[in-house]
Amino acid sequence: IECFVMPRPREFQISLSDTPYYHCISRCVRRAFLCGEDKQTHQSYEHRRQWVEDKLLFLPQVFAIEVCAYAVMSNHTHLVLHINQQQALSWNTAEVLTRWHKLFKGTLLTQKYLFKLNDSADLNAEFLQESLPLTESELLAIEQTTVIYRKRLMDISWFMRVLNECIARQANKEDNCTGRFWEGRFKCQALLDESALLACM
């Protein structure tokens, strides 16, 4: 009798009550190169290492996730990530929305909220003409959206999604192709104690 073990959903692989430290691995498909040199064609992909490093410097400025260590190999990456839950919980509504808007457009309401808060002229003209204060129902909707964004900003899956999608788009554009660049979802391993953390790093 064959026995099949279903992969565990990511939400059950990551448990902050057990550890805030995780080892994440992403691997390329179709013999794609993340960095290094193709020995057959002698084409160098070493510049792609900088793509990853630049993104790893930027993302912790947005997420409540710190990069403890990383390695960029020829066809995969290793990351040791630390989820800083207390940092995320300390952010007020404006901080959460401002961080989220560095990555995504958000909603019309979150844009409106930050516009009124910052008196910014960067948004659409319709907001420039909007002088009425936010209603109670709008503020409630914004708070509900903030709860969602706060969770995402301390979620390793969202961190890896933003990182990997960006690299995949750049690589596919450079290779003049479409389709998947990464092999399925990233692999995630909990580092449950200091010895596991140090050994991984």
C-alpha positions as protocol buffer text, in pm:
chain_id: "A"
residue {
  index: 1
  type: ILE
  ca { x: 0 y: 0 z: 0 }
}
residue {
  index: 2
  type: GLU
  ca { x: 143 y: 335 z: -101 }
}
residue {
  index: 3
  type: CYS
  ca { x: 119 y: 619 z: 145 }
}
residue {
  index: 4
  type: PHE
  ca { x: 109 y: 979 z: 29 }
}
residue {
  index: 5
  type: VAL
  ca { x: 194 y: 1262 z: 266 }
}
residue {
  index: 6
  type: MET
  ca { x: 23 y: 1587 z: 179 }
}
residue {
  index: 7
  type: PRO
  ca { x: 242 y: 1898 z: 214 }
}
residue {
  index: 8
  type: ARG
  ca { x: 152 y: 2109 z: 513 }
}
residue {
  index: 9
  type: PRO
  ca { x: -5 y: 2449 z: 442 }
}
residue {
  index: 10
  type: ARG
  ca { x: 238 y: 2736 z: 497 }
}
residue {
  index: 11
  type: GLU
  ca { x: 24 y: 2877 z: 780 }
}
residue {
  index: 12
  type: PHE
  ca { x: 95 y: 2560 z: 981 }
}
residue {
  index: 13
  type: GLN
  ca { x: 466 y: 2557 z: 897 }
}
residue {
  index: 14
  type: ILE
  ca { x: 513 y: 2903 z: 1047 }
}
residue {
  index: 15
  type: SER
  ca { x: 430 y: 2939 z: 1415 }
}
residue {
  index: 16
  type: LEU
  ca { x: 555 y: 3245 z: 1600 }
}
residue {
  index: 17
  type: SER
  ca { x: 477 y: 3076 z: 1932 }
}
residue {
  index: 18
  type: ASP
  ca { x: 748 y: 2821 z: 1845 }
}
residue {
  index: 19
  type: THR
  ca { x: 1009 y: 3043 z: 1678 }
}
residue {
  index: 20
  type: PRO
  ca { x: 1042 y: 3371 z: 1485 }
}
residue {
  index: 21
  type: TYR
  ca { x: 1333 y: 3230 z: 1277 }
}
residue {
  index: 22
  type: TYR
  ca { x: 1290 y: 3049 z: 944 }
}
residue {
  index: 23
  type: HIS
  ca { x: 1513 y: 2911 z: 668 }
}
residue {
  index: 24
  type: CYS
  ca { x: 1362 y: 2970 z: 322 }
}
residue {
  index: 25
  type: ILE
  ca { x: 1483 y: 2820 z: -6 }
}
residue {
  index: 26
  type: SER
  ca { x: 1373 y: 2915 z: -359 }
}
residue {
  index: 27
  type: ARG
  ca { x: 1494 y: 2719 z: -662 }
}
residue {
  index: 28
  type: CYS
  ca { x: 1484 y: 2806 z: -1034 }
}
residue {
  index: 29
  type: VAL
  ca { x: 1317 y: 2595 z: -1304 }
}
residue {
  index: 30
  type: ARG
  ca { x: 1398 y: 2522 z: -1673 }
}
residue {
  index: 31
  type: ARG
  ca { x: 1774 y: 2517 z: -1602 }
}
residue {
  index: 32
  type: ALA
  ca { x: 1748 y: 2891 z: -1550 }
}
residue {
  index: 33
  type: PHE
  ca { x: 2038 y: 3081 z: -1401 }
}
residue {
  index: 34
  type: LEU
  ca { x: 1994 y: 3308 z: -1105 }
}
residue {
  index: 35
  type: CYS
  ca { x: 2359 y: 3408 z: -1112 }
}
residue {
  index: 36
  type: GLY
  ca { x: 2696 y: 3269 z: -1217 }
}
residue {
  index: 37
  type: GLU
  ca { x: 2803 y: 3167 z: -1569 }
}
residue {
  index: 38
  type: ASP
  ca { x: 2650 y: 2920 z: -1813 }
}
residue {
  index: 39
  type: LYS
  ca { x: 2941 y: 2690 z: -1900 }
}
residue {
  index: 40
  type: GLN
  ca { x: 2781 y: 2594 z: -2232 }
}
residue {
  index: 41
  type: THR
  ca { x: 2709 y: 2942 z: -2367 }
}
residue {
  index: 42
  type: HIS
  ca { x: 2964 y: 3130 z: -2151 }
}
residue {
  index: 43
  type: GLN
  ca { x: 2695 y: 3386 z: -2076 }
}
residue {
  index: 44
  type: SER
  ca { x: 2731 y: 3551 z: -1738 }
}
residue {
  index: 45
  type: TYR
  ca { x: 2434 y: 3603 z: -1509 }
}
residue {
  index: 46
  type: GLU
  ca { x: 2640 y: 3730 z: -1219 }
}
residue {
  index: 47
  type: HIS
  ca { x: 2469 y: 4070 z: -1228 }
}
residue {
  index: 48
  type: ARG
  ca { x: 2147 y: 3903 z: -1110 }
}
residue {
  index: 49
  type: ARG
  ca { x: 2303 y: 3847 z: -770 }
}
residue {
  index: 50
  type: GLN
  ca { x: 2283 y: 4224 z: -723 }
}
residue {
  index: 51
  type: TRP
  ca { x: 1910 y: 4217 z: -807 }
}
residue {
  index: 52
  type: VAL
  ca { x: 1852 y: 3983 z: -514 }
}
residue {
  index: 53
  type: GLU
  ca { x: 2079 y: 4173 z: -278 }
}
residue {
  index: 54
  type: ASP
  ca { x: 1920 y: 4509 z: -361 }
}
residue {
  index: 55
  type: LYS
  ca { x: 1573 y: 4366 z: -296 }
}
residue {
  index: 56
  type: LEU
  ca { x: 1688 y: 4208 z: 31 }
}
residue {
  index: 57
  type: LEU
  ca { x: 1815 y: 4547 z: 146 }
}
residue {
  index: 58
  type: PHE
  ca { x: 1487 y: 4716 z: 55 }
}
residue {
  index: 59
  type: LEU
  ca { x: 1221 y: 4471 z: 178 }
}
residue {
  index: 60
  type: PRO
  ca { x: 1314 y: 4481 z: 552 }
}
residue {
  index: 61
  type: GLN
  ca { x: 1252 y: 4856 z: 534 }
}
residue {
  index: 62
  type: VAL
  ca { x: 891 y: 4772 z: 450 }
}
residue {
  index: 63
  type: PHE
  ca { x: 819 y: 4440 z: 622 }
}
residue {
  index: 64
  type: ALA
  ca { x: 855 y: 4353 z: 989 }
}
residue {
  index: 65
  type: ILE
  ca { x: 1091 y: 4081 z: 871 }
}
residue {
  index: 66
  type: GLU
  ca { x: 1468 y: 4095 z: 905 }
}
residue {
  index: 67
  type: VAL
  ca { x: 1724 y: 3914 z: 690 }
}
residue {
  index: 68
  type: CYS
  ca { x: 1970 y: 3744 z: 926 }
}
residue {
  index: 69
  type: ALA
  ca { x: 2172 y: 3571 z: 654 }
}
residue {
  index: 70
  type: TYR
  ca { x: 2145 y: 3484 z: 286 }
}
residue {
  index: 71
  type: ALA
  ca { x: 2324 y: 3302 z: 7 }
}
residue {
  index: 72
  type: VAL
  ca { x: 2258 y: 3355 z: -363 }
}
residue {
  index: 73
  type: MET
  ca { x: 2360 y: 3045 z: -558 }
}
residue {
  index: 74
  type: SER
  ca { x: 2362 y: 2976 z: -931 }
}
residue {
  index: 75
  type: ASN
  ca { x: 2004 y: 2845 z: -935 }
}
residue {
  index: 76
  type: HIS
  ca { x: 1862 y: 2899 z: -585 }
}
residue {
  index: 77
  type: THR
  ca { x: 1863 y: 3122 z: -279 }
}
residue {
  index: 78
  type: HIS
  ca { x: 1889 y: 3052 z: 92 }
}
residue {
  index: 79
  type: LEU
  ca { x: 1747 y: 3306 z: 338 }
}
residue {
  index: 80
  type: VAL
  ca { x: 1737 y: 3307 z: 717 }
}
residue {
  index: 81
  type: LEU
  ca { x: 1451 y: 3536 z: 815 }
}
residue {
  index: 82
  type: HIS
  ca { x: 1338 y: 3673 z: 1150 }
}
residue {
  index: 83
  type: ILE
  ca { x: 977 y: 3784 z: 1198 }
}
residue {
  index: 84
  type: ASN
  ca { x: 964 y: 4089 z: 1426 }
}
residue {
  index: 85
  type: GLN
  ca { x: 604 y: 4067 z: 1544 }
}
residue {
  index: 86
  type: GLN
  ca { x: 643 y: 4337 z: 1809 }
}
residue {
  index: 87
  type: GLN
  ca { x: 761 y: 4584 z: 1547 }
}
residue {
  index: 88
  type: ALA
  ca { x: 454 y: 4520 z: 1332 }
}
residue {
  index: 89
  type: LEU
  ca { x: 219 y: 4552 z: 1629 }
}
residue {
  index: 90
  type: SER
  ca { x: 376 y: 4885 z: 1725 }
}
residue {
  index: 91
  type: TRP
  ca { x: 290 y: 5051 z: 1392 }
}
residue {
  index: 92
  type: ASN
  ca { x: -8 y: 5283 z: 1382 }
}
residue {
  index: 93
  type: THR
  ca { x: -251 y: 5291 z: 1090 }
}
residue {
  index: 94
  type: ALA
  ca { x: -55 y: 5549 z: 893 }
}
residue {
  index: 95
  type: GLU
  ca { x: 270 y: 5355 z: 932 }
}
residue {
  index: 96
  type: VAL
  ca { x: 113 y: 5031 z: 811 }
}
residue {
  index: 97
  type: LEU
  ca { x: -50 y: 5197 z: 509 }
}
residue {
  index: 98
  type: THR
  ca { x: 262 y: 5395 z: 418 }
}
residue {
  index: 99
  type: ARG
  ca { x: 471 y: 5078 z: 422 }
}
residue {
  index: 100
  type: TRP
  ca { x: 215 y: 4884 z: 219 }
}
residue {
  index: 101
  type: HIS
  ca { x: 195 y: 5161 z: -41 }
}
residue {
  index: 102
  type: LYS
  ca { x: 570 y: 5126 z: -103 }
}
residue {
  index: 103
  type: LEU
  ca { x: 485 y: 4790 z: -261 }
}
residue {
  index: 104
  type: PHE
  ca { x: 122 y: 4810 z: -377 }
}
residue {
  index: 105
  type: LYS
  ca { x: -136 y: 5076 z: -463 }
}
residue {
  index: 106
  type: GLY
  ca { x: -366 y: 4983 z: -177 }
}
residue {
  index: 107
  type: THR
  ca { x: -730 y: 5087 z: -206 }
}
residue {
  index: 108
  type: LEU
  ca { x: -891 y: 5417 z: -296 }
}
residue {
  index: 109
  type: LEU
  ca { x: -974 y: 5465 z: 73 }
}
residue {
  index: 110
  type: THR
  ca { x: -620 y: 5399 z: 194 }
}
residue {
  index: 111
  type: GLN
  ca { x: -488 y: 5637 z: -70 }
}
residue {
  index: 112
  type: LYS
  ca { x: -740 y: 5898 z: 40 }
}
residue {
  index: 113
  type: TYR
  ca { x: -649 y: 5848 z: 406 }
}
residue {
  index: 114
  type: LEU
  ca { x: -277 y: 5901 z: 345 }
}
residue {
  index: 115
  type: PHE
  ca { x: -343 y: 6194 z: 115 }
}
residue {
  index: 116
  type: LYS
  ca { x: -543 y: 6372 z: 384 }
}
residue {
  index: 117
  type: LEU
  ca { x: -280 y: 6282 z: 641 }
}
residue {
  index: 118
  type: ASN
  ca { x: 21 y: 6393 z: 440 }
}
residue {
  index: 119
  type: ASP
  ca { x: -141 y: 6663 z: 225 }
}
residue {
  index: 120
  type: SER
  ca { x: 37 y: 6498 z: -67 }
}
residue {
  index: 121
  type: ALA
  ca { x: -6 y: 6605 z: -429 }
}
residue {
  index: 122
  type: ASP
  ca { x: 109 y: 6269 z: -563 }
}
residue {
  index: 123
  type: LEU
  ca { x: -234 y: 6112 z: -592 }
}
residue {
  index: 124
  type: ASN
  ca { x: -511 y: 6142 z: -848 }
}
residue {
  index: 125
  type: ALA
  ca { x: -676 y: 6479 z: -916 }
}
residue {
  index: 126
  type: GLU
  ca { x: -1005 y: 6355 z: -773 }
}
residue {
  index: 127
  type: PHE
  ca { x: -844 y: 6353 z: -429 }
}
residue {
  index: 128
  type: LEU
  ca { x: -720 y: 6707 z: -473 }
}
residue {
  index: 129
  type: GLN
  ca { x: -1080 y: 6817 z: -510 }
}
residue {
  index: 130
  type: GLU
  ca { x: -1202 y: 6608 z: -216 }
}
residue {
  index: 131
  type: SER
  ca { x: -1231 y: 6829 z: 92 }
}
residue {
  index: 132
  type: LEU
  ca { x: -1489 y: 6639 z: 296 }
}
residue {
  index: 133
  type: PRO
  ca { x: -1354 y: 6450 z: 599 }
}
residue {
  index: 134
  type: LEU
  ca { x: -1359 y: 6072 z: 601 }
}
residue {
  index: 135
  type: THR
  ca { x: -1685 y: 5927 z: 727 }
}
residue {
  index: 136
  type: GLU
  ca { x: -1709 y: 5689 z: 1019 }
}
residue {
  index: 137
  type: SER
  ca { x: -1781 y: 5395 z: 788 }
}
residue {
  index: 138
  type: GLU
  ca { x: -1481 y: 5486 z: 572 }
}
residue {
  index: 139
  type: LEU
  ca { x: -1255 y: 5501 z: 878 }
}
residue {
  index: 140
  type: LEU
  ca { x: -1386 y: 5162 z: 990 }
}
residue {
  index: 141
  type: ALA
  ca { x: -1312 y: 5015 z: 646 }
}
residue {
  index: 142
  type: ILE
  ca { x: -961 y: 5161 z: 658 }
}
residue {
  index: 143
  type: GLU
  ca { x: -899 y: 5007 z: 1000 }
}
residue {
  index: 144
  type: GLN
  ca { x: -1018 y: 4668 z: 873 }
}
residue {
  index: 145
  type: THR
  ca { x: -787 y: 4697 z: 574 }
}
residue {
  index: 146
  type: THR
  ca { x: -501 y: 4795 z: 804 }
}
residue {
  index: 147
  type: VAL
  ca { x: -547 y: 4475 z: 1004 }
}
residue {
  index: 148
  type: ILE
  ca { x: -503 y: 4275 z: 681 }
}
residue {
  index: 149
  type: TYR
  ca { x: -199 y: 4472 z: 567 }
}
residue {
  index: 150
  type: ARG
  ca { x: -33 y: 4448 z: 910 }
}
residue {
  index: 151
  type: LYS
  ca { x: -58 y: 4066 z: 900 }
}
residue {
  index: 152
  type: ARG
  ca { x: 84 y: 4059 z: 549 }
}
residue {
  index: 153
  type: LEU
  ca { x: 377 y: 4281 z: 650 }
}
residue {
  index: 154
  type: MET
  ca { x: 491 y: 4019 z: 900 }
}
residue {
  index: 155
  type: ASP
  ca { x: 410 y: 3723 z: 675 }
}
residue {
  index: 156
  type: ILE
  ca { x: 703 y: 3533 z: 523 }
}
residue {
  index: 157
  type: SER
  ca { x: 487 y: 3417 z: 232 }
}
residue {
  index: 158
  type: TRP
  ca { x: 419 y: 3778 z: 132 }
}
residue {
  index: 159
  type: PHE
  ca { x: 788 y: 3869 z: 179 }
}
residue {
  index: 160
  type: MET
  ca { x: 898 y: 3582 z: -47 }
}
residue {
  index: 161
  type: ARG
  ca { x: 623 y: 3656 z: -297 }
}
residue {
  index: 162
  type: VAL
  ca { x: 737 y: 4016 z: -343 }
}
residue {
  index: 163
  type: LEU
  ca { x: 1102 y: 3913 z: -363 }
}
residue {
  index: 164
  type: ASN
  ca { x: 1056 y: 3624 z: -606 }
}
residue {
  index: 165
  type: GLU
  ca { x: 802 y: 3790 z: -835 }
}
residue {
  index: 166
  type: CYS
  ca { x: 1031 y: 4088 z: -882 }
}
residue {
  index: 167
  type: ILE
  ca { x: 1332 y: 3872 z: -967 }
}
residue {
  index: 168
  type: ALA
  ca { x: 1124 y: 3649 z: -1197 }
}
residue {
  index: 169
  type: ARG
  ca { x: 992 y: 3946 z: -1395 }
}
residue {
  index: 170
  type: GLN
  ca { x: 1342 y: 4088 z: -1440 }
}
residue {
  index: 171
  type: ALA
  ca { x: 1491 y: 3752 z: -1541 }
}
residue {
  index: 172
  type: ASN
  ca { x: 1210 y: 3666 z: -1785 }
}
residue {
  index: 173
  type: LYS
  ca { x: 1238 y: 4007 z: -1946 }
}
residue {
  index: 174
  type: GLU
  ca { x: 1613 y: 3967 z: -1986 }
}
residue {
  index: 175
  type: ASP
  ca { x: 1577 y: 3609 z: -2117 }
}
residue {
  index: 176
  type: ASN
  ca { x: 1296 y: 3720 z: -2349 }
}
residue {
  index: 177
  type: CYS
  ca { x: 1064 y: 3447 z: -2228 }
}
residue {
  index: 178
  type: THR
  ca { x: 751 y: 3397 z: -2020 }
}
residue {
  index: 179
  type: GLY
  ca { x: 638 y: 3141 z: -1767 }
}
residue {
  index: 180
  type: ARG
  ca { x: 761 y: 3031 z: -1431 }
}
residue {
  index: 181
  type: PHE
  ca { x: 1111 y: 3119 z: -1317 }
}
residue {
  index: 182
  type: TRP
  ca { x: 1088 y: 2960 z: -971 }
}
residue {
  index: 183
  type: GLU
  ca { x: 1017 y: 2596 z: -891 }
}
residue {
  index: 184
  type: GLY
  ca { x: 678 y: 2604 z: -720 }
}
residue {
  index: 185
  type: ARG
  ca { x: 652 y: 2770 z: -381 }
}
residue {
  index: 186
  type: PHE
  ca { x: 957 y: 2832 z: -167 }
}
residue {
  index: 187
  type: LYS
  ca { x: 1052 y: 2575 z: 96 }
}
residue {
  index: 188
  type: CYS
  ca { x: 1039 y: 2684 z: 459 }
}
residue {
  index: 189
  type: GLN
  ca { x: 1202 y: 2528 z: 763 }
}
residue {
  index: 190
  type: ALA
  ca { x: 1153 y: 2646 z: 1122 }
}
residue {
  index: 191
  type: LEU
  ca { x: 1473 y: 2705 z: 1320 }
}
residue {
  index: 192
  type: LEU
  ca { x: 1356 y: 2605 z: 1666 }
}
residue {
  index: 193
  type: ASP
  ca { x: 1661 y: 2682 z: 1880 }
}
residue {
  index: 194
  type: GLU
  ca { x: 1992 y: 2870 z: 1878 }
}
residue {
  index: 195
  type: SER
  ca { x: 2196 y: 2571 z: 1764 }
}
residue {
  index: 196
  type: ALA
  ca { x: 1968 y: 2520 z: 1461 }
}
residue {
  index: 197
  type: LEU
  ca { x: 1986 y: 2893 z: 1381 }
}
residue {
  index: 198
  type: LEU
  ca { x: 2366 y: 2905 z: 1406 }
}
residue {
  index: 199
  type: ALA
  ca { x: 2410 y: 2583 z: 1208 }
}
residue {
  index: 200
  type: CYS
  ca { x: 2189 y: 2716 z: 928 }
}
residue {
  index: 201
  type: MET
  ca { x: 2363 y: 3053 z: 918 }
}
